[in-house]
Amino acid sequence: MTRIFYIIGKSSSGKDSVYKRLIWKMGLKPIVLYTTRPIRENEQEGREYHFVKRDCFEKMKRMGDVIEERIYNTIHGEWIYFTARSSIDLSSGSCLGIGTLESYVKMKEKFGEAVVPIYIEVEDGIRLSRALERERLEASPKYAELCRRFLADSEDFSEENIKSSGIKMRFSNNGKVEECVSEIINFIKTSDLLVN
């Protein structure tokens, strides 16, 4: 049975780094999400996200292609992140997605037991330090938005929300990302879930 392995974690927990390594090492097909937020330096259309305008989102939603959506009222305006059904093809193997706890729950509603959560945890001090380092590299750092996201994560990823979503396994990314990735690869292999 093919699966959707779904990476979840707070902002700056290393989800993107884990995602890229799992795509490369496991040969999983990427699920590229959509967003209406501006593209950041070093991002590429179709790699990190599909960067679209709001009218594109509205059209895809009317057509029934939007599985889940998250709207964030940022200090830079409203940003929408969403998953399109058309970006998921399980006919040729297992996929790898990335998102929030809320988006995981919506994916689970749509695809059931085919969705396997990979929850990444990082100590808050390490997360904040990583977020600041990344933001400093931007041409126009958005520190206020970084703080908003950081604080919102405490509520979004409360222990109650994690428990109610059915997540049991947790993977620590406090140290080297390769150690976290190795642990996740072992989980995927030993769980006998990845069958193409």
Coordinates of N, CA and C in Angstrom, one line a residue, residues 11-12 36-41 43 51 74-79 81 128 130-151:
S11 N 7.4 25.9 13.6 CA 8.3 26.7 12.7 C 9.7 26.6 13.2
S12 N 10.6 26.5 12.3 CA 12.1 26.4 12.5 C 12.5 25.1 13.3
T36 N 0.1 31.8 -1.0 CA 0.0 33.1 -1.6 C 1.0 34.1 -1.0
R37 N 1.9 33.6 -0.1 CA 2.9 34.5 0.5 C 4.0 34.8 -0.6
P38 N 4.7 35.9 -0.4 CA 5.8 36.2 -1.3 C 6.9 35.2 -1.2
I39 N 7.5 34.9 -2.3 CA 8.7 34.0 -2.4 C 9.9 34.6 -1.6
R40 N 10.6 33.8 -0.9 CA 11.8 34.3 -0.2 C 13.0 34.1 -1.0
E41 N 14.1 34.8 -0.6 CA 15.3 34.5 -1.3 C 15.7 33.1 -1.1
E43 N 14.4 30.6 -2.5 CA 13.3 29.6 -2.8 C 13.1 29.6 -4.3
F51 N 4.0 29.3 -5.7 CA 3.6 30.6 -5.3 C 2.6 31.2 -6.2
T74 N -0.9 37.9 8.9 CA 0.4 38.3 9.3 C 0.5 39.8 9.3
I75 N 1.6 40.3 9.9 CA 1.7 41.7 9.9 C 2.0 42.3 8.5
H76 N 2.2 41.4 7.5 CA 2.4 41.7 6.1 C 1.2 41.5 5.2
G77 N 0.0 41.2 5.9 CA -1.2 40.9 5.2 C -1.6 39.4 5.3
E78 N -2.6 39.0 4.6 CA -3.1 37.7 4.7 C -2.4 36.7 3.8
W79 N -1.8 35.6 4.4 CA -1.1 34.6 3.6 C -1.9 33.3 3.7
Y81 N -1.9 29.2 2.9 CA -1.1 28.0 2.5 C -2.2 26.9 2.3
L128 N 14.2 29.1 18.3 CA 14.2 30.5 18.2 C 15.6 31.0 17.6
R130 N 17.5 29.2 15.6 CA 17.5 28.9 14.2 C 16.7 29.8 13.3
A131 N 15.5 30.2 13.9 CA 14.7 31.2 13.2 C 15.3 32.5 13.0
L132 N 16.0 33.0 14.0 CA 16.7 34.3 13.9 C 17.8 34.2 12.9
E133 N 18.6 33.1 12.9 CA 19.7 33.0 11.9 C 19.1 33.0 10.5
R134 N 18.1 32.3 10.3 CA 17.5 32.2 8.9 C 16.9 33.6 8.5
E135 N 16.3 34.3 9.4 CA 15.7 35.6 9.1 C 16.7 36.6 8.8
R136 N 17.8 36.6 9.5 CA 18.9 37.5 9.2 C 19.5 37.5 7.8
L137 N 19.3 36.3 7.2 CA 19.8 36.1 5.8 C 18.9 36.8 4.8
E138 N 17.7 37.1 5.1 CA 16.7 37.7 4.2 C 17.1 39.1 3.9
A139 N 16.8 39.6 2.7 CA 17.1 41.0 2.3 C 16.3 41.9 3.2
S140 N 15.1 41.6 3.5 CA 14.2 42.4 4.3 C 13.7 41.5 5.5
P141 N 14.5 41.3 6.5 CA 14.0 40.4 7.6 C 12.7 40.9 8.2
K142 N 11.9 39.9 8.5 CA 10.5 40.1 9.0 C 10.5 39.6 10.5
Y143 N 11.1 40.2 11.4 CA 11.3 39.7 12.7 C 9.9 39.7 13.5
A144 N 9.1 40.7 13.2 CA 7.8 40.7 13.9 C 6.9 39.4 13.5
E145 N 7.0 39.1 12.2 CA 6.3 37.9 11.7 C 6.9 36.6 12.3
L146 N 8.2 36.6 12.5 CA 8.9 35.5 13.1 C 8.4 35.3 14.5
C147 N 8.2 36.4 15.3 CA 7.7 36.3 16.6 C 6.3 35.8 16.7
R148 N 5.5 36.3 15.8 CA 4.1 35.9 15.7 C 4.0 34.4 15.5
R149 N 4.7 33.9 14.5 CA 4.7 32.5 14.2 C 5.1 31.7 15.4
F150 N 6.2 32.1 16.1 CA 6.8 31.4 17.2 C 5.8 31.3 18.3
L151 N 5.1 32.4 18.6 CA 4.1 32.3 19.7 C 2.8 31.5 19.3

